[in-house]
Amino acid sequence: MSDIAQHLDTVRQRIADAARAADRLPSSISLMAVSKTFAAADVRAAHEHGQCIFGESYLQEALQKIEALADLRAALEWHFIGPVQSNKTRPIAEHFDWVHSVDRLKIAERLSAQRPESLAPLNVCIQVNISDEASKSGLAPDEVAAVAHSIAGLPRLRLRGLMAIPEPAATLDAQRVPHRRLHALLDALREDGLALDTLSIGMSADLEAAVLEGATIVRIGTAVFGERDYAIH
Ligand SMILES: *Cc1c(COP(=O)(O)O)cnc(C)c1O
């Protein structure tokens, strides 16, 4: 078995174990394989081992990969998880199935206006700056409700939920704190009438904490594909 296939099995087992500990069904958690900096051939190998959801952060790199894997397009879901610049929304609206990193209304409005009629509405999550870091992107928690209600009214988007990239923390308990805060924010939006089903949290280092706190999509890069070499960026 290839390294990627073995790594996928290990990550699936981690998800299953964490789900059991959380008294959740493993099938309620989707695994996104974050393929940024890795080759189209690696995505193909992962797909051959049953992986269908892939996450990308760098637009040019992603577009090349999507093009190289055009034969698999109908079998794959491409999720954009990187910072969205407003002058780059059109190719994102045209080529992706999901965007997890919507952090202002203007970006959402552009994505909605530019989403081709031939495609299903674009699934989006609002990225929240849950650790209150000045340097991190994402909406402040107290700004989320107003933006969420506006995005929910855009015709070519489907608002699915919230995403966060918390500050790294060393212990399971510390990792759970920001995840729990994001889950509470999601619950508040639901109580406020928004039909949301997605909590996009959990990376290679904090997958278990995220599953314990209700993650529905975990975004796993290193644990699937190995260490990244950022030299190409
Ligand atoms: C790179 C990236 C990941 C994956 O991180 P790993 O630690 O390699 O699992 C997840 N989410 C986002 C937004 C990323 O940019």
PDB file of C-alpha atoms in Angstrom, residues 6-218:
ATOM      1  CA  GLN A   6      -1.712   4.040   4.786  1.00  0.00           C
ATOM      2  CA  HIS A   7      -1.959   7.579   6.110  1.00  0.00           C
ATOM      3  CA  LEU A   8      -5.599   7.785   5.034  1.00  0.00           C
ATOM      4  CA  ASP A   9      -6.355   4.581   6.914  1.00  0.00           C
ATOM      5  CA  THR A  10      -4.653   5.976  10.015  1.00  0.00           C
ATOM      6  CA  VAL A  11      -6.591   9.251   9.832  1.00  0.00           C
ATOM      7  CA  ARG A  12      -9.890   7.415   9.278  1.00  0.00           C
ATOM      8  CA  GLN A  13      -9.129   5.328  12.354  1.00  0.00           C
ATOM      9  CA  ARG A  14      -8.370   8.482  14.383  1.00  0.00           C
ATOM     10  CA  ILE A  15     -11.739   9.918  13.315  1.00  0.00           C
ATOM     11  CA  ALA A  16     -13.534   6.683  14.197  1.00  0.00           C
ATOM     12  CA  ASP A  17     -11.844   6.484  17.603  1.00  0.00           C
ATOM     13  CA  ALA A  18     -12.599  10.133  18.405  1.00  0.00           C
ATOM     14  CA  ALA A  19     -16.184   9.693  17.249  1.00  0.00           C
ATOM     15  CA  ARG A  20     -16.601   6.722  19.554  1.00  0.00           C
ATOM     16  CA  ALA A  21     -15.177   8.727  22.472  1.00  0.00           C
ATOM     17  CA  ALA A  22     -17.634  11.523  21.651  1.00  0.00           C
ATOM     18  CA  ASP A  23     -20.566   9.120  21.279  1.00  0.00           C
ATOM     19  CA  ARG A  24     -20.969  10.215  17.657  1.00  0.00           C
ATOM     20  CA  LEU A  25     -21.322   8.286  14.412  1.00  0.00           C
ATOM     21  CA  PRO A  26     -18.054   8.296  12.414  1.00  0.00           C
ATOM     22  CA  SER A  27     -20.185   8.907   9.313  1.00  0.00           C
ATOM     23  CA  SER A  28     -21.245  12.287  10.750  1.00  0.00           C
ATOM     24  CA  ILE A  29     -17.676  13.549  10.218  1.00  0.00           C
ATOM     25  CA  SER A  30     -16.328  14.157   6.712  1.00  0.00           C
ATOM     26  CA  LEU A  31     -12.626  13.994   6.007  1.00  0.00           C
ATOM     27  CA  MET A  32     -11.213  16.727   3.780  1.00  0.00           C
ATOM     28  CA  ALA A  33      -7.703  15.906   2.554  1.00  0.00           C
ATOM     29  CA  VAL A  34      -5.798  19.203   2.325  1.00  0.00           C
ATOM     30  CA  SER A  35      -3.643  18.771  -0.763  1.00  0.00           C
ATOM     31  CA  LYS A  36      -2.018  22.225  -0.953  1.00  0.00           C
ATOM     32  CA  THR A  37       1.632  22.018  -2.094  1.00  0.00           C
ATOM     33  CA  PHE A  38       1.100  18.380  -3.165  1.00  0.00           C
ATOM     34  CA  ALA A  39       0.897  17.126  -6.732  1.00  0.00           C
ATOM     35  CA  ALA A  40      -2.146  16.122  -8.737  1.00  0.00           C
ATOM     36  CA  ALA A  41      -0.713  12.583  -8.705  1.00  0.00           C
ATOM     37  CA  ASP A  42      -0.983  12.560  -4.903  1.00  0.00           C
ATOM     38  CA  VAL A  43      -4.630  13.613  -5.089  1.00  0.00           C
ATOM     39  CA  ARG A  44      -5.206  10.837  -7.618  1.00  0.00           C
ATOM     40  CA  ALA A  45      -3.567   8.300  -5.292  1.00  0.00           C
ATOM     41  CA  ALA A  46      -5.781   9.446  -2.422  1.00  0.00           C
ATOM     42  CA  HIS A  47      -8.850   9.200  -4.613  1.00  0.00           C
ATOM     43  CA  GLU A  48      -7.880   5.664  -5.580  1.00  0.00           C
ATOM     44  CA  HIS A  49      -8.004   4.913  -1.867  1.00  0.00           C
ATOM     45  CA  GLY A  50     -11.533   6.268  -1.554  1.00  0.00           C
ATOM     46  CA  GLN A  51     -10.894   9.938  -0.750  1.00  0.00           C
ATOM     47  CA  CYS A  52     -13.226  12.388  -2.525  1.00  0.00           C
ATOM     48  CA  ILE A  53     -13.032  15.720  -0.673  1.00  0.00           C
ATOM     49  CA  PHE A  54      -9.921  17.852  -1.197  1.00  0.00           C
ATOM     50  CA  GLY A  55      -8.970  21.241   0.220  1.00  0.00           C
ATOM     51  CA  GLU A  56      -6.744  23.850  -1.416  1.00  0.00           C
ATOM     52  CA  SER A  57      -5.443  27.221  -0.188  1.00  0.00           C
ATOM     53  CA  TYR A  58      -3.567  28.708  -3.137  1.00  0.00           C
ATOM     54  CA  LEU A  59      -5.720  29.579  -6.119  1.00  0.00           C
ATOM     55  CA  GLN A  60      -3.271  29.238  -9.022  1.00  0.00           C
ATOM     56  CA  GLU A  61      -1.935  25.946  -7.732  1.00  0.00           C
ATOM     57  CA  ALA A  62      -5.454  24.666  -7.148  1.00  0.00           C
ATOM     58  CA  LEU A  63      -6.694  25.600 -10.608  1.00  0.00           C
ATOM     59  CA  GLN A  64      -3.806  23.734 -12.219  1.00  0.00           C
ATOM     60  CA  LYS A  65      -4.555  20.667 -10.125  1.00  0.00           C
ATOM     61  CA  ILE A  66      -8.289  20.765 -10.858  1.00  0.00           C
ATOM     62  CA  GLU A  67      -7.448  21.019 -14.567  1.00  0.00           C
ATOM     63  CA  ALA A  68      -4.951  18.133 -14.372  1.00  0.00           C
ATOM     64  CA  LEU A  69      -7.633  16.023 -12.673  1.00  0.00           C
ATOM     65  CA  ALA A  70     -10.490  17.046 -14.978  1.00  0.00           C
ATOM     66  CA  ASP A  71     -11.240  13.383 -15.724  1.00  0.00           C
ATOM     67  CA  LEU A  72     -12.163  12.944 -12.038  1.00  0.00           C
ATOM     68  CA  ARG A  73     -14.081  16.214 -11.692  1.00  0.00           C
ATOM     69  CA  ALA A  74     -17.498  14.627 -11.132  1.00  0.00           C
ATOM     70  CA  ALA A  75     -16.081  12.275  -8.481  1.00  0.00           C
ATOM     71  CA  LEU A  76     -14.265  14.941  -6.465  1.00  0.00           C
ATOM     72  CA  GLU A  77     -15.347  17.819  -4.246  1.00  0.00           C
ATOM     73  CA  TRP A  78     -12.953  20.780  -4.270  1.00  0.00           C
ATOM     74  CA  HIS A  79     -13.039  23.016  -1.189  1.00  0.00           C
ATOM     75  CA  PHE A  80     -11.260  26.386  -1.129  1.00  0.00           C
ATOM     76  CA  ILE A  81      -9.847  27.053   2.356  1.00  0.00           C
ATOM     77  CA  GLY A  82      -7.332  29.875   1.813  1.00  0.00           C
ATOM     78  CA  PRO A  83      -7.654  33.642   2.057  1.00  0.00           C
ATOM     79  CA  VAL A  84      -9.992  34.984  -0.657  1.00  0.00           C
ATOM     80  CA  GLN A  85      -8.924  38.177  -2.397  1.00  0.00           C
ATOM     81  CA  SER A  86     -11.827  40.083  -3.894  1.00  0.00           C
ATOM     82  CA  ASN A  87     -10.240  40.201  -7.362  1.00  0.00           C
ATOM     83  CA  LYS A  88      -9.930  36.377  -7.351  1.00  0.00           C
ATOM     84  CA  THR A  89     -13.512  35.436  -6.602  1.00  0.00           C
ATOM     85  CA  ARG A  90     -14.565  34.572 -10.159  1.00  0.00           C
ATOM     86  CA  PRO A  91     -12.327  31.501 -10.686  1.00  0.00           C
ATOM     87  CA  ILE A  92     -13.217  30.348  -7.187  1.00  0.00           C
ATOM     88  CA  ALA A  93     -16.945  30.657  -7.947  1.00  0.00           C
ATOM     89  CA  GLU A  94     -16.441  28.792 -11.231  1.00  0.00           C
ATOM     90  CA  HIS A  95     -14.236  25.904 -10.120  1.00  0.00           C
ATOM     91  CA  PHE A  96     -14.957  25.025  -6.498  1.00  0.00           C
ATOM     92  CA  ASP A  97     -17.800  23.237  -4.698  1.00  0.00           C
ATOM     93  CA  TRP A  98     -17.213  24.871  -1.325  1.00  0.00           C
ATOM     94  CA  VAL A  99     -15.469  27.930   0.131  1.00  0.00           C
ATOM     95  CA  HIS A 100     -14.681  27.713   3.859  1.00  0.00           C
ATOM     96  CA  SER A 101     -12.916  31.052   4.187  1.00  0.00           C
ATOM     97  CA  VAL A 102     -15.566  33.711   3.564  1.00  0.00           C
ATOM     98  CA  ASP A 103     -14.695  36.488   5.982  1.00  0.00           C
ATOM     99  CA  ARG A 104     -16.664  39.467   4.701  1.00  0.00           C
ATOM    100  CA  LEU A 105     -19.962  40.158   3.018  1.00  0.00           C
ATOM    101  CA  LYS A 106     -18.378  41.726  -0.078  1.00  0.00           C
ATOM    102  CA  ILE A 107     -16.602  38.448  -0.875  1.00  0.00           C
ATOM    103  CA  ALA A 108     -19.844  36.505  -0.478  1.00  0.00           C
ATOM    104  CA  GLU A 109     -21.716  38.930  -2.740  1.00  0.00           C
ATOM    105  CA  ARG A 110     -19.092  38.570  -5.458  1.00  0.00           C
ATOM    106  CA  LEU A 111     -19.068  34.759  -5.193  1.00  0.00           C
ATOM    107  CA  SER A 112     -22.862  34.693  -5.476  1.00  0.00           C
ATOM    108  CA  ALA A 113     -22.926  37.047  -8.464  1.00  0.00           C
ATOM    109  CA  GLN A 114     -20.188  35.065 -10.220  1.00  0.00           C
ATOM    110  CA  ARG A 115     -21.418  31.538  -9.521  1.00  0.00           C
ATOM    111  CA  PRO A 116     -22.374  30.055 -12.926  1.00  0.00           C
ATOM    112  CA  GLU A 117     -26.067  29.259 -13.346  1.00  0.00           C
ATOM    113  CA  SER A 118     -25.104  25.828 -14.695  1.00  0.00           C
ATOM    114  CA  LEU A 119     -23.695  24.822 -11.302  1.00  0.00           C
ATOM    115  CA  ALA A 120     -25.396  24.142  -7.984  1.00  0.00           C
ATOM    116  CA  PRO A 121     -25.208  26.966  -5.450  1.00  0.00           C
ATOM    117  CA  LEU A 122     -21.740  27.351  -3.964  1.00  0.00           C
ATOM    118  CA  ASN A 123     -21.502  25.977  -0.416  1.00  0.00           C
ATOM    119  CA  VAL A 124     -19.867  28.446   1.943  1.00  0.00           C
ATOM    120  CA  CYS A 125     -18.721  28.699   5.528  1.00  0.00           C
ATOM    121  CA  ILE A 126     -17.928  31.888   7.402  1.00  0.00           C
ATOM    122  CA  GLN A 127     -14.396  31.918   8.792  1.00  0.00           C
ATOM    123  CA  VAL A 128     -14.339  33.129  12.391  1.00  0.00           C
ATOM    124  CA  ASN A 129     -11.317  34.514  14.207  1.00  0.00           C
ATOM    125  CA  ILE A 130     -12.080  32.416  17.246  1.00  0.00           C
ATOM    126  CA  SER A 131      -8.759  32.902  19.043  1.00  0.00           C
ATOM    127  CA  ASP A 132      -8.983  36.732  18.849  1.00  0.00           C
ATOM    128  CA  GLU A 133      -5.649  37.016  17.114  1.00  0.00           C
ATOM    129  CA  ALA A 134      -5.067  40.365  15.468  1.00  0.00           C
ATOM    130  CA  SER A 135      -2.961  38.702  12.761  1.00  0.00           C
ATOM    131  CA  LYS A 136      -5.469  36.004  11.799  1.00  0.00           C
ATOM    132  CA  SER A 137      -8.136  36.329   9.182  1.00  0.00           C
ATOM    133  CA  GLY A 138     -11.762  35.691   9.965  1.00  0.00           C
ATOM    134  CA  LEU A 139     -14.685  37.670  11.291  1.00  0.00           C
ATOM    135  CA  ALA A 140     -14.773  38.611  14.950  1.00  0.00           C
ATOM    136  CA  PRO A 141     -17.353  36.436  16.751  1.00  0.00           C
ATOM    137  CA  ASP A 142     -19.631  39.417  17.458  1.00  0.00           C
ATOM    138  CA  GLU A 143     -19.759  40.289  13.747  1.00  0.00           C
ATOM    139  CA  VAL A 144     -20.806  36.842  12.576  1.00  0.00           C
ATOM    140  CA  ALA A 145     -24.585  36.950  13.085  1.00  0.00           C
ATOM    141  CA  ALA A 146     -25.244  40.024  10.940  1.00  0.00           C
ATOM    142  CA  VAL A 147     -23.030  38.779   8.103  1.00  0.00           C
ATOM    143  CA  ALA A 148     -24.502  35.264   8.303  1.00  0.00           C
ATOM    144  CA  HIS A 149     -28.060  36.560   7.856  1.00  0.00           C
ATOM    145  CA  SER A 150     -26.991  38.647   4.858  1.00  0.00           C
ATOM    146  CA  ILE A 151     -25.123  35.742   3.240  1.00  0.00           C
ATOM    147  CA  ALA A 152     -28.085  33.425   3.818  1.00  0.00           C
ATOM    148  CA  GLY A 153     -30.101  35.707   1.525  1.00  0.00           C
ATOM    149  CA  LEU A 154     -27.699  35.527  -1.426  1.00  0.00           C
ATOM    150  CA  PRO A 155     -29.228  33.519  -4.283  1.00  0.00           C
ATOM    151  CA  ARG A 156     -26.269  31.543  -5.582  1.00  0.00           C
ATOM    152  CA  LEU A 157     -24.709  30.619  -2.232  1.00  0.00           C
ATOM    153  CA  ARG A 158     -25.710  28.071   0.345  1.00  0.00           C
ATOM    154  CA  LEU A 159     -24.480  29.058   3.778  1.00  0.00           C
ATOM    155  CA  ARG A 160     -23.507  25.808   5.517  1.00  0.00           C
ATOM    156  CA  GLY A 161     -21.789  26.864   8.736  1.00  0.00           C
ATOM    157  CA  LEU A 162     -18.636  28.127  10.391  1.00  0.00           C
ATOM    158  CA  MET A 163     -14.924  27.499  10.010  1.00  0.00           C
ATOM    159  CA  ALA A 164     -11.979  28.396  12.236  1.00  0.00           C
ATOM    160  CA  ILE A 165      -8.229  27.912  12.458  1.00  0.00           C
ATOM    161  CA  PRO A 166      -7.565  28.234  16.193  1.00  0.00           C
ATOM    162  CA  GLU A 167      -4.193  29.097  17.609  1.00  0.00           C
ATOM    163  CA  PRO A 168      -2.167  25.893  18.200  1.00  0.00           C
ATOM    164  CA  ALA A 169      -2.468  24.507  21.727  1.00  0.00           C
ATOM    165  CA  ALA A 170      -0.509  21.694  23.329  1.00  0.00           C
ATOM    166  CA  THR A 171      -3.134  19.766  25.273  1.00  0.00           C
ATOM    167  CA  LEU A 172      -6.435  18.216  24.307  1.00  0.00           C
ATOM    168  CA  ASP A 173      -8.293  20.341  26.860  1.00  0.00           C
ATOM    169  CA  ALA A 174      -6.741  23.567  25.594  1.00  0.00           C
ATOM    170  CA  GLN A 175      -7.485  22.599  21.988  1.00  0.00           C
ATOM    171  CA  ARG A 176     -11.139  22.034  22.842  1.00  0.00           C
ATOM    172  CA  VAL A 177     -11.765  25.565  24.148  1.00  0.00           C
ATOM    173  CA  PRO A 178     -11.899  27.503  20.831  1.00  0.00           C
ATOM    174  CA  HIS A 179     -13.716  24.628  19.125  1.00  0.00           C
ATOM    175  CA  ARG A 180     -16.378  24.692  21.823  1.00  0.00           C
ATOM    176  CA  ARG A 181     -16.720  28.452  21.416  1.00  0.00           C
ATOM    177  CA  LEU A 182     -17.255  28.053  17.657  1.00  0.00           C
ATOM    178  CA  HIS A 183     -19.855  25.345  18.244  1.00  0.00           C
ATOM    179  CA  ALA A 184     -21.741  27.644  20.625  1.00  0.00           C
ATOM    180  CA  LEU A 185     -21.699  30.359  17.975  1.00  0.00           C
ATOM    181  CA  LEU A 186     -23.119  27.911  15.423  1.00  0.00           C
ATOM    182  CA  ASP A 187     -25.866  26.871  17.850  1.00  0.00           C
ATOM    183  CA  ALA A 188     -26.794  30.519  18.438  1.00  0.00           C
ATOM    184  CA  LEU A 189     -27.158  31.089  14.669  1.00  0.00           C
ATOM    185  CA  ARG A 190     -29.366  28.013  14.395  1.00  0.00           C
ATOM    186  CA  GLU A 191     -31.558  29.203  17.242  1.00  0.00           C
ATOM    187  CA  ASP A 192     -31.792  32.430  15.312  1.00  0.00           C
ATOM    188  CA  GLY A 193     -33.351  30.561  12.380  1.00  0.00           C
ATOM    189  CA  LEU A 194     -30.438  29.753  10.068  1.00  0.00           C
ATOM    190  CA  ALA A 195     -30.364  26.166   8.758  1.00  0.00           C
ATOM    191  CA  LEU A 196     -26.683  25.379   9.232  1.00  0.00           C
ATOM    192  CA  ASP A 197     -25.108  21.916   9.336  1.00  0.00           C
ATOM    193  CA  THR A 198     -21.345  22.445   9.166  1.00  0.00           C
ATOM    194  CA  LEU A 199     -18.625  22.982  11.741  1.00  0.00           C
ATOM    195  CA  SER A 200     -15.312  23.033   9.839  1.00  0.00           C
ATOM    196  CA  ILE A 201     -12.657  22.528  12.502  1.00  0.00           C
ATOM    197  CA  GLY A 202      -9.810  20.114  13.177  1.00  0.00           C
ATOM    198  CA  MET A 203      -6.417  19.814  11.520  1.00  0.00           C
ATOM    199  CA  SER A 204      -3.723  17.141  11.839  1.00  0.00           C
ATOM    200  CA  ALA A 205      -2.727  18.225  15.352  1.00  0.00           C
ATOM    201  CA  ASP A 206      -6.188  18.804  16.861  1.00  0.00           C
ATOM    202  CA  LEU A 207      -8.466  16.381  15.030  1.00  0.00           C
ATOM    203  CA  GLU A 208      -9.553  14.589  18.225  1.00  0.00           C
ATOM    204  CA  ALA A 209     -10.407  17.824  20.050  1.00  0.00           C
ATOM    205  CA  ALA A 210     -12.434  18.989  17.058  1.00  0.00           C
ATOM    206  CA  VAL A 211     -14.417  15.750  16.796  1.00  0.00           C
ATOM    207  CA  LEU A 212     -15.126  15.863  20.540  1.00  0.00           C
ATOM    208  CA  GLU A 213     -16.510  19.392  20.085  1.00  0.00           C
ATOM    209  CA  GLY A 214     -18.741  18.582  17.139  1.00  0.00           C
ATOM    210  CA  ALA A 215     -16.672  18.960  13.960  1.00  0.00           C
ATOM    211  CA  THR A 216     -18.570  17.859  10.856  1.00  0.00           C
ATOM    212  CA  ILE A 217     -15.649  18.417   8.450  1.00  0.00           C
ATOM    213  CA  VAL A 218     -12.036  17.973   9.542  1.00  0.00           C
TER     214      VAL A 218
END
